[in-house]
Each structure stands twice: as structure tokens, then as C-alpha cells.
Amino acid sequence: MNFIEELTWRGLLHQSIPGTEDYLQTHKVAGYLGVDPTADSMHIGNLVSVMLLVHLQRAGHTPYALVGGATGMVGDPSGKDKERQLLSEEQIRYNAECIRKQLENFLDFTDVPNPARMVNNYDWFKEFSFLGFLRDVGKHITINYMMSKDSVKKRLEGESGISYTEFAYQMLQGYDFYHLYKNHGVKIQVGGSDQWGNITTGTELVRRMLGPEEKAYAAVCPLLTAADGSKLGKTAGGDNIWLSPERTSPYQFYQYWMQASDVDAEKYIRIFTLKNQAEIEAIVADHALAPHTRILHKALADDVTRRVHGEAGLASATKLTDFLFGKNADNRDALAALSRADWTDVAKVSETKTLSRSMFDGEIGILDLLVSLEIASSKGDARRSVEKDKSVKINQELCESPDQNIRAEDFFFGTFLHIQKGKKNKYIVELV
């Protein structure tokens, strides 16, 4: 597989150092991606760069995931308008372990001729003295060169400025490339386009410290945005879509892809799946014939959710999707099949009403319940909905009488109740 050619048709190539494609076609090399360990999970935005490493391995090269145990203690100014909070060594090592487990869903660390490796730059920086770094590394890169980087320029022009700590970050990342080049034969670094300045500092450091005959390469992906200009991997409320089920549930993760625009879904299926060009073109063509079936979105959501959350996570996500939007939406059995965790997810994405346990002494009349939850404007409105319109369902069963009482046993897991008024007004009632 031609690595650069693969990235190009998938929309994953922003730029590369001249000669990268030819070199990778004629040499089997190692390449690395720097992974930020400032959280215990990656998010969708990180996944774009991870896919570069995935395709590097598929092309027969050896992928290195470098966790920035040392650089994570400093903070990268790229794309930031202020200093980040610095983490302890213990927290960074914990985060690195969590990230390693997520990377195993995308990279093969064992059963191939070119298994992935994970390294931590703290292992070579921890013994480096400040004076030693200045003497042995710092002398090779000029201040003029460092000041020319966009990440530095933007911070200097901003109100907060830039500390020496973050100013020196590109030297630390550059040294990572030098160290891996010299000790592990790593010839190429991949990453996001916002890392281009840091990456090219590394290629320059390799040349200056090892000699002009040494050549290091780089390829970066574009920074992606949705069709509406919003940042990739963000919910409407601005929250990240994480790869950790504790931070973003499989259902929420699945729905992120299902709710993408047609334009974005066609772009994302190229970037985040390993389906080949012919497969993707066939899916896109089928979707164009019947957009309402969302064939494209389902193929995308199924593929990515399965790799991130496994078959169990995908099954949970599709079960909730069918319950909320599909043919099982009016089926009591679908309610009974939901686990407590499923109900919690449903409550997050549905219109949820809360009922105080202190106000619920074992049962409550349906009319009082509808009024107290503001589902009906008055007891008269509630009575008409039940008696005349016959439009009220409790747990998907028609409410036949205005004298019906709702009892504790009607609440799933002693906490959740489903109320529907009319065809479209559906509510989750949660006892709190």
C-alpha cells in the first residue's frame, strides 16, 4: 500500500516533506505519533491523527505511539491561547495506561511482522539536566528559527503572551524525533497540521545534530471541522466526544455519527473507517438513492463504534437507537429490555422530568402526575387527554382511566417511568 496515496484519497493528507512518498515506497521504516497524555482518554479529534498511524502500519511500516510523559508536564502552545494546567508524573502515567488500551483497538501491538510500540519520552528526559540540554541540544537551534513558528507567533501577539516553558516545547518535541531517529530508526513523524512547526523542528534537529546526510520525514493531516464550521468531535453543547465509555457512553458516541450531515458522513467514513474506496463509493451511491434510510451514517456509526466500544457497546447503542427512533419505539418489551445504564442514557437524550421521592408515597394519580410534571396544563387538560383523546401511555400501555394510579412497581429499577402524550411528546420520569 502506498501510504501517501492512501492518505490523499481519504482526505487525511494536509502536507508532507518532499520525498516522503518515494522514501516510504522504497524503505520499511518506523514512524511515530505524539499522543498528549493530559486526559485519561482520547477523543474523536485525536482519532484523526491516530488513523495516520493505523495506515502507516497497514503500509508495512512500524508504528510508534509516543506518550508525552515529559512534554505533558510542560504543555504545548500549539492551538492554545493560554497556559494549560500542568499534571503530576503519577497522573500522566495513569493517563498513558488508559490511552494505551484505547490504541490497542486501532493498532496491532502483537500479531504482525511490524507490531506497534508505545514509548514515553519521560524515560529519556528524566535524567537530562537543564544545563546538559542547553549545551547538547539548545545550541543547535536558533531563537530566530523558533520565533518563526506560527504557534509561537500567535501567542506572542496575544494578550497572555507565552512563558519560556511553552516557548521551549518545540525543542523538547524536536529532541523526541532526534532520540527516536537515532535509537529506534524512526524516520517519519505524523500528526495534525497544527503540529507542523514542532515536527519540522525535529527534522531540523536531526539534520543539525547527526549531519546533513541524515534525512527525516513528516506527514500531517488537516484539522477537520464539520460542514457547519463546528469543531470535530464536539456536541452541540461544546462537550468532547471521548473514546472512554465513562466519559461518553456508547449510545452518545454512536449518535454523534448518526446525526452528522450527509456531507460530513461521506467525509468521515473515509477518515475513520478502513473500508476501501470501492466499498465507500458503493455505500455513498446507495445512500444517494434513499437518503432517508441513512445507510451511509449507519455504516459509519457501526464501524467506528464497534472498534471503540466492541460488539457489546455497539449492541447497546443500536438497541437504544431502535428504542428511541426505530420501529421498537412503541413497544413495551423494548422498555423492559433496557438495563439501568441504558435508562440513564435515555434520560440524558430525552426530555426528562424529575419527581421527588419525598412527594411520592407509593402511588400517585395519573391526573396529578401529569399536572405536577407539567405534561398537562391542568387536571381538565389531563382528563381530556386520557378520557377523550386516549393519547396518554404509561410505559407504552394506554392509560384507560383518569382514576388510574401510578405505583412504585411501575418504575423500572425503582427509578424510571416512560410517559407519552400524543404521538410526539415522550418523557422520561426519574425519581430523585
Coordinates of C-alpha atoms in Angstrom, one line a residue:
M1 CA 0.0 0.0 0.0
N2 CA 1.2 3.5 -0.9
F3 CA 0.9 5.4 2.4
I4 CA 0.8 8.9 1.0
E5 CA -1.6 7.8 -1.8
E6 CA -3.9 6.2 0.8
L7 CA -4.0 9.3 2.9
T8 CA -4.7 11.5 -0.1
W9 CA -7.8 9.8 -1.3
R10 CA -9.1 9.5 2.2
G11 CA -8.7 13.3 2.8
L12 CA -6.1 12.7 5.5
L13 CA -3.1 14.5 4.0
H14 CA -2.5 18.2 4.6
Q15 CA 1.1 18.3 3.7
S16 CA 4.3 16.2 3.8
I17 CA 8.0 16.8 3.5
P18 CA 9.1 16.5 -0.1
G19 CA 10.4 13.0 -0.9
T20 CA 8.3 11.3 1.9
E21 CA 6.2 9.2 -0.6
D22 CA 9.2 7.9 -2.6
Y23 CA 11.2 7.1 0.6
L24 CA 8.3 5.1 2.2
Q25 CA 7.8 3.2 -1.1
T26 CA 11.4 2.0 -1.1
H27 CA 12.1 1.5 2.6
K28 CA 10.4 -0.2 5.5
V29 CA 10.7 2.3 8.3
A30 CA 9.4 3.2 11.8
G31 CA 7.2 6.2 12.2
Y32 CA 5.7 7.9 15.3
L33 CA 2.8 10.0 16.5
G34 CA 3.0 12.0 19.7
V35 CA 0.0 11.4 22.0
D36 CA -1.0 14.0 24.6
P37 CA -1.5 12.4 28.0
T38 CA -3.2 15.3 29.7
A39 CA -6.5 13.3 30.0
D40 CA -7.3 9.6 30.7
S41 CA -8.9 9.2 27.3
M42 CA -8.5 10.3 23.8
H43 CA -11.4 12.0 21.9
I44 CA -12.6 11.9 18.3
G45 CA -10.3 14.8 17.4
N46 CA -7.3 12.8 18.5
L47 CA -8.5 9.9 16.4
V48 CA -7.8 11.7 13.1
S49 CA -4.0 11.6 13.8
V50 CA -4.2 8.0 15.2
M51 CA -5.6 6.9 11.8
L52 CA -2.3 8.1 10.2
L53 CA -0.5 5.7 12.4
V54 CA -3.0 3.0 11.5
H55 CA -2.4 3.4 7.8
L56 CA 1.3 3.5 8.4
Q57 CA 1.1 0.1 9.9
R58 CA -1.1 -1.2 7.1
A59 CA 1.5 0.0 4.7
G60 CA 4.1 -2.3 6.3
H61 CA 5.9 0.2 8.5
T62 CA 6.3 0.0 12.3
P63 CA 4.2 2.5 14.2
Y64 CA 5.4 4.1 17.5
A65 CA 2.9 5.9 19.8
L66 CA 4.9 8.3 21.9
V67 CA 3.2 9.3 25.1
G68 CA 4.5 12.7 26.2
G69 CA 5.2 11.9 29.9
A70 CA 7.8 14.7 29.9
T71 CA 6.3 17.1 27.4
G72 CA 2.9 16.6 29.0
M73 CA 4.4 18.2 32.2
V74 CA 5.2 21.3 30.1
G75 CA 2.4 22.0 27.7
D76 CA 2.3 22.5 24.0
P77 CA 1.3 26.1 22.9
S78 CA 0.1 24.9 19.5
G79 CA -3.6 25.8 19.1
K80 CA -3.8 27.2 22.7
D81 CA -4.4 30.8 23.7
K82 CA -3.3 30.3 27.3
E83 CA -1.1 28.1 29.6
R84 CA -2.6 24.7 30.3
Q85 CA -2.7 23.1 33.8
L86 CA 0.3 21.0 34.5
L87 CA -0.1 17.4 35.7
S88 CA 1.9 15.3 38.0
E89 CA 4.1 12.4 36.8
E90 CA 1.7 9.9 38.6
Q91 CA -1.4 11.3 36.8
I92 CA 0.4 11.3 33.4
R93 CA 1.4 7.6 33.8
Y94 CA -2.1 6.7 34.7
N95 CA -3.4 8.6 31.6
A96 CA -0.8 6.9 29.4
E97 CA -2.0 3.4 30.5
C98 CA -5.6 4.4 29.7
I99 CA -4.6 5.7 26.3
R100 CA -2.6 2.5 25.6
K101 CA -5.7 0.4 26.0
Q102 CA -7.6 2.6 23.5
L103 CA -4.8 2.5 21.0
E104 CA -5.0 -1.3 21.1
N105 CA -8.4 -1.0 19.4
F106 CA -6.7 0.5 16.3
L107 CA -3.1 -0.7 16.3
D108 CA -1.8 -4.3 16.4
F109 CA 0.8 -4.5 19.2
T110 CA 1.5 -8.3 18.8
D111 CA 0.5 -10.4 15.9
V112 CA 2.1 -8.8 12.8
P113 CA 5.7 -8.5 11.5
N114 CA 5.6 -4.8 12.3
P115 CA 4.0 -4.7 15.8
A116 CA 3.2 -1.2 17.2
R117 CA 5.2 0.0 20.1
M118 CA 4.5 2.6 22.8
V119 CA 7.2 4.7 24.3
N120 CA 7.2 7.5 26.9
N121 CA 9.6 10.5 26.5
Y122 CA 9.9 10.8 30.2
D123 CA 12.1 7.8 30.1
W124 CA 14.8 9.7 28.3
F125 CA 14.2 13.2 29.6
K126 CA 14.2 12.3 33.3
E127 CA 18.0 12.0 33.5
F128 CA 18.6 15.1 31.3
S129 CA 19.9 18.1 33.3
F130 CA 18.8 21.6 32.4
L131 CA 22.4 22.6 31.7
G132 CA 23.0 19.4 29.7
F133 CA 20.1 20.1 27.5
L134 CA 21.1 23.6 26.8
R135 CA 24.7 22.6 26.0
D136 CA 24.0 19.5 23.9
V137 CA 20.7 20.4 22.2
G138 CA 19.8 24.0 22.6
K139 CA 22.9 25.3 20.8
H140 CA 21.7 23.6 17.5
I141 CA 18.5 25.7 17.1
T142 CA 18.5 29.5 16.9
I143 CA 16.0 31.8 18.6
N144 CA 15.2 33.2 15.1
Y145 CA 14.2 29.7 13.9
M146 CA 12.0 29.2 17.0
M147 CA 10.3 32.6 16.7
S148 CA 9.3 31.9 13.1
K149 CA 6.8 29.2 14.2
D150 CA 3.2 30.1 13.9
S151 CA 2.4 28.6 17.3
V152 CA 4.9 31.0 18.9
K153 CA 3.9 34.0 16.8
K154 CA 0.2 33.7 17.7
R155 CA 0.9 33.5 21.5
L156 CA 3.3 36.5 21.3
E157 CA 0.7 38.5 19.6
G158 CA -2.0 37.5 22.1
E159 CA -2.7 39.2 25.4
S160 CA -1.4 36.3 27.6
G161 CA 2.0 36.0 25.8
I162 CA 4.0 32.8 26.2
S163 CA 6.1 31.5 29.0
Y164 CA 9.6 30.2 28.5
T165 CA 8.3 26.8 29.4
E166 CA 5.9 26.7 26.5
F167 CA 8.3 28.5 24.2
A168 CA 10.8 25.7 24.7
Y169 CA 8.3 23.0 24.0
Q170 CA 9.2 22.7 20.3
M171 CA 12.8 21.9 21.4
L172 CA 11.6 19.1 23.6
Q173 CA 9.4 17.6 20.8
G174 CA 12.2 18.1 18.3
Y175 CA 14.5 16.1 20.6
D176 CA 12.0 13.3 20.7
F177 CA 12.3 12.9 17.0
Y178 CA 16.1 13.0 17.2
H179 CA 16.1 10.4 20.0
L180 CA 13.8 8.0 18.2
Y181 CA 15.6 8.6 14.9
K182 CA 19.0 7.8 16.5
N183 CA 17.9 4.9 18.8
H184 CA 14.9 3.3 17.1
G185 CA 15.3 4.0 13.4
V186 CA 12.2 6.2 13.3
K187 CA 12.3 8.1 10.1
I188 CA 8.9 9.8 9.9
Q189 CA 6.7 11.7 12.3
V190 CA 2.9 12.1 11.7
G191 CA 0.4 14.3 13.4
G192 CA -2.1 17.1 12.9
S193 CA -1.3 20.2 10.8
D194 CA -1.1 22.3 14.0
Q195 CA 2.0 20.2 14.9
W196 CA 3.8 21.1 11.6
G197 CA 6.1 23.6 13.3
N198 CA 7.1 21.3 16.1
I199 CA 7.6 18.4 13.7
T200 CA 9.8 20.3 11.4
T201 CA 11.9 21.5 14.4
G202 CA 12.6 17.8 14.9
T203 CA 13.6 17.2 11.3
E204 CA 15.9 20.2 11.5
L205 CA 17.4 18.9 14.8
V206 CA 18.1 15.5 13.2
R207 CA 19.9 17.2 10.4
R208 CA 22.0 19.5 12.6
M209 CA 22.9 17.0 15.3
L210 CA 23.5 14.0 13.1
G211 CA 24.8 15.6 9.9
P212 CA 23.3 16.9 6.6
E213 CA 23.2 13.5 5.0
E214 CA 20.6 12.4 7.6
K215 CA 17.0 12.9 6.4
A216 CA 13.8 12.8 8.5
Y217 CA 10.3 12.9 7.0
A218 CA 6.9 14.1 8.1
A219 CA 3.2 13.9 7.0
V220 CA 0.3 15.7 8.7
C221 CA -3.4 15.6 8.4
P222 CA -5.7 18.6 8.2
L223 CA -7.6 20.0 11.2
L224 CA -11.1 18.9 10.5
T225 CA -14.3 20.8 11.1
A226 CA -17.9 19.8 10.4
A227 CA -19.8 21.3 7.5
D228 CA -21.4 23.9 9.7
G229 CA -18.0 25.1 10.9
S230 CA -18.2 23.5 14.3
K231 CA -15.2 21.7 15.7
L232 CA -14.9 18.0 15.0
G233 CA -15.8 15.8 17.9
K234 CA -17.9 18.4 19.8
T235 CA -21.5 18.1 20.9
A236 CA -23.9 20.9 20.4
G237 CA -23.2 21.9 24.0
G238 CA -19.5 22.0 23.4
D239 CA -18.6 18.7 25.1
N240 CA -15.9 16.4 23.7
I241 CA -16.9 13.1 22.2
W242 CA -14.5 10.8 24.1
L243 CA -13.4 7.3 23.4
S244 CA -13.9 6.3 27.0
P245 CA -17.4 4.9 27.8
E246 CA -17.2 6.5 31.3
R247 CA -16.9 9.9 29.6
T248 CA -19.1 9.4 26.5
S249 CA -21.5 6.4 26.5
P250 CA -21.6 4.0 23.5
Y251 CA -25.0 5.4 22.7
Q252 CA -23.9 9.0 22.7
F253 CA -20.8 8.0 20.7
Y254 CA -23.0 6.2 18.1
Q255 CA -25.4 9.0 17.8
Y256 CA -22.6 11.5 17.1
W257 CA -22.0 9.7 13.8
M258 CA -25.7 9.1 13.1
Q259 CA -26.5 12.8 13.5
A260 CA -23.8 14.0 11.1
S261 CA -24.8 15.8 7.9
D262 CA -24.7 13.8 4.7
V263 CA -21.6 15.8 3.6
D264 CA -19.8 15.1 6.9
A265 CA -20.7 11.4 6.9
E266 CA -19.3 10.9 3.5
K267 CA -16.1 12.6 4.7
Y268 CA -15.9 10.8 8.0
I269 CA -16.4 7.3 6.5
R270 CA -13.2 7.8 4.5
I271 CA -11.3 9.1 7.5
F272 CA -12.4 6.9 10.4
T273 CA -13.0 3.5 8.8
L274 CA -10.8 1.1 6.9
K275 CA -13.3 0.4 4.2
N276 CA -11.7 0.6 0.8
Q277 CA -12.5 3.1 -1.9
A278 CA -14.8 0.9 -3.9
E279 CA -16.8 -0.1 -0.7
I280 CA -17.2 3.5 0.3
E281 CA -18.3 4.6 -3.2
A282 CA -20.9 1.9 -3.2
I283 CA -22.3 2.9 0.2
V284 CA -22.4 6.6 -0.9
A285 CA -24.2 5.7 -4.1
D286 CA -26.8 3.5 -2.2
H287 CA -27.3 6.4 0.3
A288 CA -28.0 8.9 -2.5
L289 CA -30.8 6.7 -3.8
A290 CA -32.5 6.6 -0.4
P291 CA -31.1 9.2 2.0
H292 CA -33.9 8.6 4.5
T293 CA -32.6 5.2 5.3
R294 CA -29.3 6.7 6.4
I295 CA -27.3 3.8 5.0
L296 CA -24.1 5.9 5.0
H297 CA -24.5 7.0 8.6
K298 CA -25.2 3.6 9.9
A299 CA -22.2 2.1 8.1
L300 CA -20.0 4.8 9.6
A301 CA -21.5 4.6 13.1
D302 CA -21.5 0.8 13.2
D303 CA -17.8 0.6 12.1
V304 CA -16.4 3.2 14.5
T305 CA -18.5 2.3 17.5
R306 CA -17.6 -1.4 17.1
R307 CA -13.8 -0.6 17.1
V308 CA -14.0 1.8 20.0
H309 CA -16.6 0.1 22.3
G310 CA -16.6 -3.5 21.0
E311 CA -19.6 -5.6 20.0
A312 CA -21.3 -5.2 23.4
G313 CA -21.1 -1.4 23.1
L314 CA -22.4 -1.4 19.6
A315 CA -25.3 -3.7 20.6
S316 CA -26.2 -1.3 23.5
A317 CA -26.0 1.7 21.2
T318 CA -28.2 0.2 18.5
K319 CA -30.7 -1.1 21.0
L320 CA -31.2 2.4 22.4
T321 CA -31.3 3.9 18.9
D322 CA -34.1 1.4 17.9
F323 CA -36.0 2.2 21.1
L324 CA -35.8 6.0 20.6
F325 CA -36.1 6.3 16.9
G326 CA -36.9 3.0 15.3
K327 CA -39.7 0.5 14.9
N328 CA -39.5 -0.6 18.5
A329 CA -40.2 2.9 19.9
D330 CA -43.8 2.0 20.8
N331 CA -43.1 -1.5 22.2
R332 CA -43.3 -2.1 25.9
D333 CA -40.9 -5.1 25.5
A334 CA -38.3 -2.6 24.3
L335 CA -38.6 -0.7 27.6
A336 CA -38.3 -3.9 29.6
A337 CA -35.1 -4.9 27.7
L338 CA -33.3 -1.7 28.8
S339 CA -30.7 -2.0 31.5
R340 CA -30.3 0.6 34.2
A341 CA -27.3 2.0 32.3
D342 CA -29.5 2.2 29.2
W343 CA -32.2 4.1 31.1
T344 CA -29.6 6.5 32.3
D345 CA -28.5 7.1 28.7
V346 CA -32.1 7.5 27.5
A347 CA -32.7 10.1 30.3
K348 CA -29.7 12.1 29.0
V349 CA -31.0 12.4 25.5
S350 CA -34.8 12.6 26.2
E351 CA -36.9 15.2 27.8
T352 CA -36.6 14.1 31.4
K353 CA -39.0 15.1 34.2
T354 CA -38.0 14.6 37.8
L355 CA -40.3 13.5 40.6
S356 CA -39.2 13.8 44.2
R357 CA -39.3 10.6 46.1
S358 CA -40.4 12.6 49.1
M359 CA -43.6 13.6 47.2
F360 CA -44.2 10.0 46.1
D361 CA -45.5 7.9 48.9
G362 CA -46.1 4.7 46.9
E363 CA -48.6 5.8 44.4
I364 CA -49.9 8.9 42.6
G365 CA -53.0 9.5 40.5
I366 CA -52.3 9.9 36.7
L367 CA -54.0 13.3 36.5
D368 CA -52.0 14.6 39.5
L369 CA -48.8 13.2 37.9
L370 CA -49.4 14.8 34.5
V371 CA -50.1 18.2 36.1
S372 CA -47.2 18.1 38.6
L373 CA -44.8 17.2 35.8
E374 CA -46.3 20.0 33.6
I375 CA -47.1 17.4 30.9
A376 CA -50.7 18.7 31.2
S377 CA -51.6 22.3 31.9
S378 CA -54.5 21.4 34.3
K379 CA -56.4 18.4 35.6
G380 CA -59.1 19.2 33.0
D381 CA -56.4 19.0 30.2
A382 CA -55.1 15.8 31.7
R383 CA -58.6 14.3 31.9
R384 CA -59.4 15.1 28.3
S385 CA -56.1 13.6 27.1
V386 CA -56.9 10.3 29.0
E387 CA -60.7 10.0 28.5
K388 CA -61.4 11.7 25.2
D389 CA -58.2 11.8 23.2
K390 CA -56.9 8.5 24.6
S391 CA -53.4 9.9 24.0
V392 CA -51.6 9.0 27.2
K393 CA -49.5 5.9 27.5
I394 CA -47.6 4.8 30.6
N395 CA -44.7 2.5 29.8
Q396 CA -46.2 2.2 26.3
E397 CA -49.5 0.9 27.6
L398 CA -52.6 3.0 27.0
C399 CA -54.0 4.7 30.1
E400 CA -57.7 3.8 30.0
S401 CA -59.0 5.6 33.1
P402 CA -58.4 9.0 34.7
D403 CA -58.6 7.2 38.1
Q404 CA -55.5 5.1 37.3
N405 CA -52.8 5.3 39.9
I406 CA -49.1 5.0 39.2
R407 CA -47.4 2.8 41.7
A408 CA -43.8 2.2 42.7
E409 CA -43.7 -1.1 40.8
D410 CA -44.4 0.8 37.6
F411 CA -41.0 2.4 37.8
F412 CA -38.2 0.4 36.1
F413 CA -35.4 -0.2 38.5
G414 CA -37.4 1.8 41.0
T415 CA -36.4 5.0 39.2
F416 CA -37.6 5.3 35.6
L417 CA -41.0 5.7 34.1
H418 CA -41.9 6.4 30.4
I419 CA -44.8 8.7 29.6
Q420 CA -46.2 9.5 26.2
K421 CA -48.8 12.1 25.4
G422 CA -49.8 12.1 21.7
K423 CA -47.5 10.8 19.0
K424 CA -44.5 13.0 19.6
N425 CA -44.4 14.0 23.2
K426 CA -42.4 11.4 25.0
Y427 CA -40.9 11.9 28.5
I428 CA -38.7 10.0 30.9
V429 CA -39.7 10.5 34.5
E430 CA -36.9 9.9 37.0
L431 CA -37.5 9.5 40.7
V432 CA -34.9 11.5 42.6

